[in-house]
XYZ file of C-alpha atoms in Angstrom:
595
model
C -177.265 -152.122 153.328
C -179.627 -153.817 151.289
C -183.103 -152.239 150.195
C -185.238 -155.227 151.940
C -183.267 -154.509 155.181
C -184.022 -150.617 155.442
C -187.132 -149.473 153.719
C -188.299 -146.073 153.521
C -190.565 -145.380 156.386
C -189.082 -148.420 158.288
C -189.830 -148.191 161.958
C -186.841 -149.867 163.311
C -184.249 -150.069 160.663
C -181.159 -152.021 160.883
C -177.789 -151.378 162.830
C -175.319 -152.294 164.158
C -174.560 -153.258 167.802
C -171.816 -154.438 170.212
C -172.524 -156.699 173.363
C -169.181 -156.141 175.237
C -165.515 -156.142 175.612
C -163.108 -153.469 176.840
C -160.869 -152.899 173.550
C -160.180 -149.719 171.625
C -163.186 -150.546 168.869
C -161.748 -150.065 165.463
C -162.525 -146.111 163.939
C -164.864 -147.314 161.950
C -166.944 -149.027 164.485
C -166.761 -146.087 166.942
C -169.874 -144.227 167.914
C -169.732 -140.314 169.276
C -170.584 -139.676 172.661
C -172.919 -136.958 171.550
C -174.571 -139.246 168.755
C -175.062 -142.032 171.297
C -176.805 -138.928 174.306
C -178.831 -137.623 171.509
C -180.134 -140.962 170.795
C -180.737 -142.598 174.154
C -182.464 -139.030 174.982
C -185.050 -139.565 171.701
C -185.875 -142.744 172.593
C -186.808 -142.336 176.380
C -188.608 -139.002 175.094
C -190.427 -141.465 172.855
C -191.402 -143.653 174.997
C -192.362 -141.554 178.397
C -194.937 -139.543 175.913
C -196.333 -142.643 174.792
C -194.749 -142.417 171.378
C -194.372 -145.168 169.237
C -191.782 -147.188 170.832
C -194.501 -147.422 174.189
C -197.255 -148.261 172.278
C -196.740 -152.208 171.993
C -198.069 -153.509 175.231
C -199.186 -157.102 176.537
C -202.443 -157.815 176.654
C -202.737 -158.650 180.054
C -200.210 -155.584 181.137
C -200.995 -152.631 183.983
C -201.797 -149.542 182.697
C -198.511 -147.736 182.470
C -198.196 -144.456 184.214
C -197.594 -141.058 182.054
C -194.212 -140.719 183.063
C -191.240 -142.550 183.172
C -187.596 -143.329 184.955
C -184.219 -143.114 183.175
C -182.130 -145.691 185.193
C -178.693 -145.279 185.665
C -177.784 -148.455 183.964
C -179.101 -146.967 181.078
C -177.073 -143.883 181.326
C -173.732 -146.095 181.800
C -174.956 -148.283 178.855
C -175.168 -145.104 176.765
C -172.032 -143.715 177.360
C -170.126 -147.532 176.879
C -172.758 -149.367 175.284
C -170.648 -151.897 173.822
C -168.525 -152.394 176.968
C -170.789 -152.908 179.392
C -170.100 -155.673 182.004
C -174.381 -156.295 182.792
C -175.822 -155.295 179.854
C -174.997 -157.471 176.744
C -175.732 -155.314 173.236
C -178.315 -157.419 171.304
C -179.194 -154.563 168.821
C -178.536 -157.431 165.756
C -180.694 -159.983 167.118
C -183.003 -161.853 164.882
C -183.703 -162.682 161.238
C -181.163 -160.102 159.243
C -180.236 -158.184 162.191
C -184.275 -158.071 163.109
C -185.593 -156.605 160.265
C -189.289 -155.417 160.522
C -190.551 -157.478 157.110
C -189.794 -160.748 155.850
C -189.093 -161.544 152.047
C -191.765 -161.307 149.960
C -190.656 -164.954 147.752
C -192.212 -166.351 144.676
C -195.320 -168.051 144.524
C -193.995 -171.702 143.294
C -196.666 -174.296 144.101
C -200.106 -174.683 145.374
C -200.504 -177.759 147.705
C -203.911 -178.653 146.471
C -202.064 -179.158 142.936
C -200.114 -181.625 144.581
C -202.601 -183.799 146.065
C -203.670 -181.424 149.583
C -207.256 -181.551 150.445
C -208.489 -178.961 153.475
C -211.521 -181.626 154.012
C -209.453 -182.139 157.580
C -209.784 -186.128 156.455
C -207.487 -186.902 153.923
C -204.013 -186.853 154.630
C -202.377 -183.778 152.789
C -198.904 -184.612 154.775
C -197.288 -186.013 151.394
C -198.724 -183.878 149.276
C -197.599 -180.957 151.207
C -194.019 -182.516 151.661
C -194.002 -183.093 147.767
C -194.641 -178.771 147.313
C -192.093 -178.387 149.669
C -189.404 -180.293 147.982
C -190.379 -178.988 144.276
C -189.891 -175.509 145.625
C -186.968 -176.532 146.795
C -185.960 -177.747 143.544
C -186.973 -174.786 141.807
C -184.213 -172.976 144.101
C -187.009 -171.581 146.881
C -190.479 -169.704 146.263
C -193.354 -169.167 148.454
C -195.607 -172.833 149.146
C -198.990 -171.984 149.782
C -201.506 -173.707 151.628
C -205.210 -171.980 150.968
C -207.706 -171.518 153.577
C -209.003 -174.925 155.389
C -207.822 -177.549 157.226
C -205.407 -180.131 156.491
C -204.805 -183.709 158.372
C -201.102 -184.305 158.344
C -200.076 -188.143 159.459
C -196.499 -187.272 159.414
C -194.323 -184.407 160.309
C -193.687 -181.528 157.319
C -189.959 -180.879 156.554
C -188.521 -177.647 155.082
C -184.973 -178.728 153.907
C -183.715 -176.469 151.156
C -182.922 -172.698 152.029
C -185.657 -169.881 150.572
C -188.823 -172.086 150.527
C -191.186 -170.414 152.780
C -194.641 -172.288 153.835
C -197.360 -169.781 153.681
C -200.629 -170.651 155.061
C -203.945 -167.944 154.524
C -203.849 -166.730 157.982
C -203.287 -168.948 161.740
C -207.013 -167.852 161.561
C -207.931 -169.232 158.668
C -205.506 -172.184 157.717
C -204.918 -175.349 160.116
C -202.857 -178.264 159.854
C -204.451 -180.889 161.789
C -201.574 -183.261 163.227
C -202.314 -187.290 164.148
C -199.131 -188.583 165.077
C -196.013 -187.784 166.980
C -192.645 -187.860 166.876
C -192.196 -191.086 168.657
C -194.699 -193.121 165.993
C -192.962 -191.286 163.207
C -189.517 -191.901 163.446
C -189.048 -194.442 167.461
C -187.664 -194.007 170.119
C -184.854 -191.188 170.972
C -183.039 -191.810 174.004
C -180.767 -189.332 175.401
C -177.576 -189.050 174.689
C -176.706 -188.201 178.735
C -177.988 -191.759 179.437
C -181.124 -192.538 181.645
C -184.662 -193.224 180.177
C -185.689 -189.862 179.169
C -186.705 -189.148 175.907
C -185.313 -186.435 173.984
C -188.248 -185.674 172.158
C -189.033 -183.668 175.440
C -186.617 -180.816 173.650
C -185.655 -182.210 170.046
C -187.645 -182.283 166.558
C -191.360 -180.747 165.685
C -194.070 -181.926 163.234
C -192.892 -178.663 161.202
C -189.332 -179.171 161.243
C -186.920 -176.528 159.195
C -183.276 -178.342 158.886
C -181.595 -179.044 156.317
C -182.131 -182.057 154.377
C -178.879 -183.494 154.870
C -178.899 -183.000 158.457
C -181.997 -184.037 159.101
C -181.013 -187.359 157.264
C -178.377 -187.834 159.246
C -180.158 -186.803 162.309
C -183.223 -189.575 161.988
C -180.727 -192.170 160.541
C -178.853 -191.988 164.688
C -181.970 -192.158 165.819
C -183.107 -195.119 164.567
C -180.224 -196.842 164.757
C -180.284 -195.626 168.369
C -176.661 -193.797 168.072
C -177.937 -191.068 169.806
C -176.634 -187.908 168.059
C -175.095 -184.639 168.572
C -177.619 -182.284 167.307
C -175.864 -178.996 166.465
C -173.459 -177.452 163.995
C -170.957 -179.829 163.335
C -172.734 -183.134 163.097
C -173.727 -186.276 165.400
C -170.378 -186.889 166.694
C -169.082 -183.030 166.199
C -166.197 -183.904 163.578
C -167.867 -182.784 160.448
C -165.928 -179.671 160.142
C -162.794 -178.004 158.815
C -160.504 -175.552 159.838
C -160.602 -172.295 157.078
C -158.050 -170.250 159.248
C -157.155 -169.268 162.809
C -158.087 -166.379 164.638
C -155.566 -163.727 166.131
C -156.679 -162.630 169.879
C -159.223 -160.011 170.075
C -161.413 -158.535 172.378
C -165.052 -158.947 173.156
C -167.710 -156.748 171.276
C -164.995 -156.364 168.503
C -166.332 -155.705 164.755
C -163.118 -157.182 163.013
C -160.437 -159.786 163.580
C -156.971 -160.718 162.021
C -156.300 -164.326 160.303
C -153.616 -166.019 159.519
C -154.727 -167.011 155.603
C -158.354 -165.031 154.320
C -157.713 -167.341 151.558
C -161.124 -169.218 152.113
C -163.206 -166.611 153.315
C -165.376 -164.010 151.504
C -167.973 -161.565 152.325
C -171.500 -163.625 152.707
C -169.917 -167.154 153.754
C -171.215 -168.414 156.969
C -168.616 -169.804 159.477
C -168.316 -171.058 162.746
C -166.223 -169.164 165.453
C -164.766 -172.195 167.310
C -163.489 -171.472 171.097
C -162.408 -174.512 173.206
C -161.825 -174.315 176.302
C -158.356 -175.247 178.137
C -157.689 -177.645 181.065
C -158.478 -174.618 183.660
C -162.055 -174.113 182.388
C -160.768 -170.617 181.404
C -163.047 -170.588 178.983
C -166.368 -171.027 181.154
C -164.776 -169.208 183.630
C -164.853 -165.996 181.174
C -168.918 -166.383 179.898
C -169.793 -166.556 183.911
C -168.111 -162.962 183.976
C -164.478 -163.859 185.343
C -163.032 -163.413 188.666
C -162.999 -165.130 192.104
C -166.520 -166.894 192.022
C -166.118 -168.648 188.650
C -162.418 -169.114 189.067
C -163.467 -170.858 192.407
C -166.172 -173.077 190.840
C -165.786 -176.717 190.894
C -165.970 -177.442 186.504
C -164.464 -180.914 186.077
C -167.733 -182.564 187.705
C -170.358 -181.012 185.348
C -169.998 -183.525 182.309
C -172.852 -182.272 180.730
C -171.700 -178.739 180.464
C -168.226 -179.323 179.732
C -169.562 -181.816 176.820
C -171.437 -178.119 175.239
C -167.550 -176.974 174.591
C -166.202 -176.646 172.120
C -168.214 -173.172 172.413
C -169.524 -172.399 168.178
C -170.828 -169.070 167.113
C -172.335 -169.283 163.207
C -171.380 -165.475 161.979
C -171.729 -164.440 158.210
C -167.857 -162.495 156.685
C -169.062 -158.644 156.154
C -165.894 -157.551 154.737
C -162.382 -159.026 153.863
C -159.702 -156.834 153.537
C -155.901 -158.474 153.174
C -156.085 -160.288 156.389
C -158.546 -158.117 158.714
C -162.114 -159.739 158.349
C -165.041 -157.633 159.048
C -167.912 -159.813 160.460
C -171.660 -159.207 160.704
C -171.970 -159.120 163.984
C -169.270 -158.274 167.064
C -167.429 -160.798 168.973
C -169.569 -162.233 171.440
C -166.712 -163.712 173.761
C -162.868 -162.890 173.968
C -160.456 -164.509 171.691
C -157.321 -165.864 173.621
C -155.090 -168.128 172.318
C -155.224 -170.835 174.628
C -158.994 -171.282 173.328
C -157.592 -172.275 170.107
C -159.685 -169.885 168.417
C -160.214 -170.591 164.397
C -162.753 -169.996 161.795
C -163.947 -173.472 160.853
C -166.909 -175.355 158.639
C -170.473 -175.338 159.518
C -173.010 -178.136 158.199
C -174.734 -176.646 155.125
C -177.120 -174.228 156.826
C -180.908 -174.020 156.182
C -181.108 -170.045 155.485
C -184.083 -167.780 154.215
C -186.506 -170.218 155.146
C -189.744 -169.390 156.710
C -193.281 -170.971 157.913
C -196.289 -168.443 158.587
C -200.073 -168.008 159.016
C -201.260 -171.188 159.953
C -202.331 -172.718 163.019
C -201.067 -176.540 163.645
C -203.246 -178.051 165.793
C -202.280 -182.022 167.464
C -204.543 -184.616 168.257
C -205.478 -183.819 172.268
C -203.800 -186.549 174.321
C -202.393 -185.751 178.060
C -199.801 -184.044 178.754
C -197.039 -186.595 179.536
C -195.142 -187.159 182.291
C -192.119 -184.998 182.782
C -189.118 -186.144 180.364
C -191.208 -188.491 178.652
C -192.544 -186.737 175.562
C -193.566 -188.618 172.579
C -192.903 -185.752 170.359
C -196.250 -183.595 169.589
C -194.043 -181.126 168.890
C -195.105 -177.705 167.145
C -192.186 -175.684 164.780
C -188.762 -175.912 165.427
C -185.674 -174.765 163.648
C -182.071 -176.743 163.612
C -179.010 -175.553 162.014
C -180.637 -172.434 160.832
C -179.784 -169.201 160.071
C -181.214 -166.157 159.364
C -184.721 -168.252 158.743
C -187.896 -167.290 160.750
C -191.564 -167.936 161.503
C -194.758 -165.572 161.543
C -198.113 -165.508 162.528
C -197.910 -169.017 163.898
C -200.136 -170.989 166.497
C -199.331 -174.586 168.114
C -202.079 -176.001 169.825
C -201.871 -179.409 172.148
C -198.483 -179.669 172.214
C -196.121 -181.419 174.419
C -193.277 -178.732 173.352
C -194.491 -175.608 171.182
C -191.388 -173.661 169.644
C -188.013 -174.778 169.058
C -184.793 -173.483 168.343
C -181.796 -176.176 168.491
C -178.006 -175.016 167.002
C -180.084 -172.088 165.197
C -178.862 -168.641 164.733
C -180.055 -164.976 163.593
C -183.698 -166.366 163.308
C -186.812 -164.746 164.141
C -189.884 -165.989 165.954
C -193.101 -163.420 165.123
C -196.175 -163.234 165.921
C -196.407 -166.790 167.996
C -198.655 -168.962 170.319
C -198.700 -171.714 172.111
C -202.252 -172.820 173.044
C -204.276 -175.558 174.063
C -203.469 -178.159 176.982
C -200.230 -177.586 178.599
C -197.100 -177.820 177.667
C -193.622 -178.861 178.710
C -191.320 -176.077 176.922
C -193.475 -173.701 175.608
C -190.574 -172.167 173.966
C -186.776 -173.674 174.175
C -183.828 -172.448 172.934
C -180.416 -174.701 173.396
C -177.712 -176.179 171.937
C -175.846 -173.537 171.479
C -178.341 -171.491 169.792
C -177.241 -167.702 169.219
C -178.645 -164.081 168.169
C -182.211 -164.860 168.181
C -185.347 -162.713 168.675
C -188.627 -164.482 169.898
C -191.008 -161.006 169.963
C -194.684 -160.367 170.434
C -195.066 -164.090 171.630
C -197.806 -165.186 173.932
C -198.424 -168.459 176.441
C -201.701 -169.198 177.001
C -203.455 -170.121 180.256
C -203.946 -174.165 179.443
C -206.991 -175.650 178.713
C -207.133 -178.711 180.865
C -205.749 -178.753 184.557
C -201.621 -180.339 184.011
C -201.364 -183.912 185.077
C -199.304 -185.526 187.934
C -195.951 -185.908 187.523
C -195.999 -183.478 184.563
C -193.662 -179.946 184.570
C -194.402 -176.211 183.091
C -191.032 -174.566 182.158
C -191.655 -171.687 180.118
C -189.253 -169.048 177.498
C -186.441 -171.764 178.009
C -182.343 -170.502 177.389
C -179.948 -173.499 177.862
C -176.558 -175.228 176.888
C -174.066 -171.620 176.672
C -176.876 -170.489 174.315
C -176.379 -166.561 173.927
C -177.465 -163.119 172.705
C -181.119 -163.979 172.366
C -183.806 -162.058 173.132
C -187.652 -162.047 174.555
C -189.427 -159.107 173.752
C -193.440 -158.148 174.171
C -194.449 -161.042 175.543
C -197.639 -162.439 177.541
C -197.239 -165.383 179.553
C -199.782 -166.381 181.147
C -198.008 -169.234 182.443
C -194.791 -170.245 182.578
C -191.740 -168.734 183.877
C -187.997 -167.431 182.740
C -186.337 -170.876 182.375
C -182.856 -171.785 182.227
C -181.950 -175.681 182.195
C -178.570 -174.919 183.709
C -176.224 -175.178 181.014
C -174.764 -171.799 181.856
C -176.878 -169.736 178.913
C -175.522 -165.997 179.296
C -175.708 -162.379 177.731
C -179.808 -163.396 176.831
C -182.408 -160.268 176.906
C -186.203 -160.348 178.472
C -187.970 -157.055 178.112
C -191.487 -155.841 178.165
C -193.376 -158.910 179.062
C -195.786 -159.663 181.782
C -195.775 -163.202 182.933
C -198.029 -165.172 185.473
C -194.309 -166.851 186.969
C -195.703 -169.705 188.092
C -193.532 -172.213 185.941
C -190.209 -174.313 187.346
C -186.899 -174.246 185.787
C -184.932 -177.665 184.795
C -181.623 -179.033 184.321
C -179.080 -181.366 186.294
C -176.330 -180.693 188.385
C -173.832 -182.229 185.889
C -175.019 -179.557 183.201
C -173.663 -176.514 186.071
C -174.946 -172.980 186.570
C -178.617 -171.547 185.377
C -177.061 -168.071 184.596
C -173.446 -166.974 183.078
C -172.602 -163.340 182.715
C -174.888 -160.204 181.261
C -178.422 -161.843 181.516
C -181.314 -158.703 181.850
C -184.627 -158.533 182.969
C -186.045 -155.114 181.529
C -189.668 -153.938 182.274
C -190.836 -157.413 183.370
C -194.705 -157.031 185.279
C -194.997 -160.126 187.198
C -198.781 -161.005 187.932
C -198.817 -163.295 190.978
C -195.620 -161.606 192.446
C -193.675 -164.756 192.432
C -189.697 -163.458 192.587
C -187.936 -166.843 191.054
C -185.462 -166.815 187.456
C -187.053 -163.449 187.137
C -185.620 -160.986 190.264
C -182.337 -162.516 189.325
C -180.116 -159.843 191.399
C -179.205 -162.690 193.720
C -178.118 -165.553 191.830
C -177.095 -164.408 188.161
C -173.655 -162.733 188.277
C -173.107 -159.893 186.097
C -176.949 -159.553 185.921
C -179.288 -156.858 185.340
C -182.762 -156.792 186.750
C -184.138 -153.514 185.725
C -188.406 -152.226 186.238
C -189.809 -155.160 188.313
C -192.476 -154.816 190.610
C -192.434 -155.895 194.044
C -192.330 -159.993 194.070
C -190.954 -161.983 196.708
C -189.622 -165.854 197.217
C -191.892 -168.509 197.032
C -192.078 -171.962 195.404
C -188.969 -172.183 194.188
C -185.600 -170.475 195.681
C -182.719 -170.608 194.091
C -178.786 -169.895 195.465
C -175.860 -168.629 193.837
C -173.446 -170.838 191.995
C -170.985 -168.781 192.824
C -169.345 -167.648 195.505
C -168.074 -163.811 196.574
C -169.844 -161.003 194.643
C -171.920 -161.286 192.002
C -171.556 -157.682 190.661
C -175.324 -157.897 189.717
C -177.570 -154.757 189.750
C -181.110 -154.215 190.264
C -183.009 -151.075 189.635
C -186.461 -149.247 189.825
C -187.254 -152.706 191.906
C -191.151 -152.233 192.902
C -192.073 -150.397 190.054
C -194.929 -151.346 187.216
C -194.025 -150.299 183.328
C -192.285 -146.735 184.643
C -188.383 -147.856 183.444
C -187.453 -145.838 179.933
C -186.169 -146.929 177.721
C -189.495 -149.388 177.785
C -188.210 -151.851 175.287
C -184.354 -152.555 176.224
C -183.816 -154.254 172.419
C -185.817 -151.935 170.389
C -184.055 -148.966 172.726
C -180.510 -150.780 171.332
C -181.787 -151.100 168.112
C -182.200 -146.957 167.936
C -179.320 -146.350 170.004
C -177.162 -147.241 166.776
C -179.547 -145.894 164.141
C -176.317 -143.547 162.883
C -173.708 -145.741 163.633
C -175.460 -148.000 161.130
C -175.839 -145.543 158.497
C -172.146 -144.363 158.826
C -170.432 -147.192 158.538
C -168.061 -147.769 155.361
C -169.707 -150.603 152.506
């Protein structure tokens, strides 16, 4: 483990976890029974004497009570943590397994020495995009932007890996956006058909990709060839097969190949699973058995066109033909998913924007599915990049995570007049951790014909995770698209947001989505009581809400093996913090596990 990912003194320090499966885990990868009680038991001590691990709180949360409640999910979860059928393990969420500080890089370049002026008049955008690419250049190094504000009149682009954009403070340094997305680069259509404009969920006036991607990206879109926007290019044939993939169970640390010739420890690939004429597949992320099995697949086009299912994992370990990866399987491996290590895109990695504010030009909200693109920060084919200390202001859609993996979101805020997606995670995007985030109450009242959504999870996105949050608006969004195996804990939210998504684009909820410690403000029950509609769901510390505005049924049929504990409760649930809980839960395992 390297130094920058454990430091002496370190509250949380890395570890290992393992979301699922029902295998015999490898000897290495096996945890004690004791070591796993003895842990579980410090952190609930923590926490119900107000130790460190209760001390983060919203803003806006009830005052917790001096005690707490061990649920019994937690005591299963202890005792099989990895192989769990509710709970997923998201322990490695997050920017190098969610480590607590962020690389320290380089100064390289001033903006002001490249033409920036904070007189909030000039336009600093191409200066600022000229530090950017330098640093880049210069192999990464930190880009700082000095106290003041900037006008930008066109988007900023981080597009080499390690170049981090470091503003003074979101206090004390603002970028001042004119333009959107629309003006910038046209029109982007969908590629589902209809009118709606995909700037409603694509692209951001800070926009981390990398270059070549986002070339090819903007090049579609103005030739209106509406793209493909994740892993493997517009039309999803820029890849290459390095080896296949011997079955394996889910939650497993290693696999066995049939040639390790290509692979080595630090090389990113893509897990590729596609699914077979039966929908196995799909049938296996919404937790198996009669209700998916029974489930009418072939109609939802949109869903069906997210398969190919691609996970981005970095080798750990090669050894003759057993790989060791980073992070455990987050799905089966059968062979009649074809399952193979293949080629991602050249990813944008170590890349980071923080302490500045970017503020748009206040227009109206528009109306629903017609953005024009004042988009805030938002990362594409991106892994293990992050942001901190970051505040979008006016936006139609504040924080964005599209195909992006292992990144962290710190520190964040969306403010200002509403917005559509407040945060939105899709297109497959995997093992990410948005924490200490807040929504703020809008400024102006939302136009007609406009729609709130909220922390967004879409398109078989999975293993994410919301932690500390305040919302005071919003509400736990899926847009169908089956997301599953995603993590909300500690947040209060004023749920009075809507959820989107099609019928062609199938269920809101696959298998192992939790709700942990969620204090609902207005009482409102929908996407966050999910006991009755998510299968394979926990809903765990939730005070009394019930149905109003929005009521939801199953997808599918039969039982939905969901369970729902210390229901009418405020903040009593221990473990407080489900992910943090996790992350100590394998403190040893981490520590004993063979370099």
């Amino acid at each position: 483990m390297s130094k920058e990912s454990r430091e002496p003194g370190e509250k949380h320090e890395k570890r290992r976890g393992n979301p699922g499966g029902h295998e015999k885990r490898p000897k290495h990868a096996r945890i004690t029974r004791r070591a796993l009680l003895n842990g579980a038991a410090a952190v609930a001590a923590g926490a119900v004497t107000d130790g460190p691990a209760a001390a983060a709180t919203s803003p806006q949360a009830v005052p917790r009570e001096r005690t707490g409640k061990v649920p019994a999910l937690w005591r299963e979860f202890v005792k099989t943590p990895f192989t769990h059928p509710q709970i997923p393990y998201v322990g490695r969420a997050g920017h190098r397994a969610g480590a607590a500080h962020f690389p320290r890089r380089p100064v390289v370049a001033d903006v002001r020495a490249y033409g920036a002026r904070a007189d909030g008049v000039t336009d600093s955008a191409p200066a600022i995009n000229r530090a950017i690419a330098a640093a880049g250049r210069a192999g990464g190094g930190t880009v700082v932007v000095p106290p003041g504000t900037y006008r930008i009149d066109n988007l900023i682009r981080i597009g080499h890996s390690n170049v981090v954009l470091s503003g003074a403070g979101s206090d004390r340094t603002k970028l001042y956006a004119t333009k959107n997305l629309t003006e910038l680069i046209g029109l982007y259509g969908s590629r589902y058909g209809g009118d709606k404009s995909s700037w409603s969920w694509a692209g951001a006036l800070i926009w981390l990709c990398p270059t070549a991607r986002w070339d090819s990206l903007t090049t579609a879109i103005r030739a209106k060839a509406w793209p493909f926007e994740g892993w493997t290019g517009n039309r999803r044939d820029e890849w290459q097969t390095l080896t296949t993939v011997a079955p394996a169970r889910r939650g497993s640390w290693s696999v066995t190949v049939a040639d390790a010739k290509h692979l080595k420890p630090g090389r990113l690939v893509l897990l590729r699973l596609a699914d077979d004429a039966d929908h196995t597949l799909l049938e296996h992320m919404a937790g198996g058995g009669p209700g998916p099995e029974a489930y009418h697949w072939d109609d939802k086009t949109k869903l069906t066109g997210y398969v190919p299912y691609e996970w981005p994992v970095r080798i750990a370990r090669v050894r003759g033909l057993k790989v060791t990866l980073e992070r455990p399987l987050p799905l089966d491996v059968r062979p009649e998913w074809d399952p193979r290590f293949t080629t991602p895109v050249t990813a944008l990695t170590g890349a980071g924007v923080e302490g500045l504010t970017l503020e748009a030009v206040e227009t109206p909200q528009a109306p629903h599915l017609l953005d024009r693109g004042y988009n805030g920060v938002t990362f594409q084919c991106a892994y293990d990049c992050w942001a901190d200390d970051i505040v979008v202001r006016h936006m139609d859609n504040g924080f964005g995570l599209v195909a992006a993996s292992a990144c962290t979101l710190r520190n964040t805020r969306v403010a200002g007049r509403g917005s559509h997606h407040p945060y939105f995670c899709r297109e497959g995007s995997h093992d990410n951790l948005i924490e200490d985030f807040t929504i703020e109450q809008s400024t102006t009242p939302a136009p007609s014909g406009t729609q709130l959504h909220g922390i967004n999870v879409e398109g078989l996105s999975s293993y994410n995770v919301w932690s500390r949050g305040d919302m005071r608006m919003g509400t736990f969004d899926t847009h169908r698209g089956m997301p599953f195996a995603n993590v909300r804990t500690d947040i209060t939210v004023d749920n009075n947001g809507r959820h989107g998504g099609d019928y062609s684009a199938g269920p809101l909820f696959g298998a192992r989505f939790t709700h942990w410690n969620i204090r609902v403000t207005n009482h409102r029950a929908g996407l966050v009581k999910i006991d009755s509609v998510a299968p394979y769901s926990a809903t765990v510390g939730l005070n009394h809400c019930t149905e109003f505005g929005q009521i939801d049924v199953p997808d599918f049929s039969g039982d939905l093996h969901t369970r729902l504990e210390l229901y009418g409760t405020t903040d009593v649930v221990r473990p407080r913090n489900l992910y943090e809980a996790q992350r100590e839960l394998t403190r040893e395992f981490m520590r004993e596990l063979p370099r």
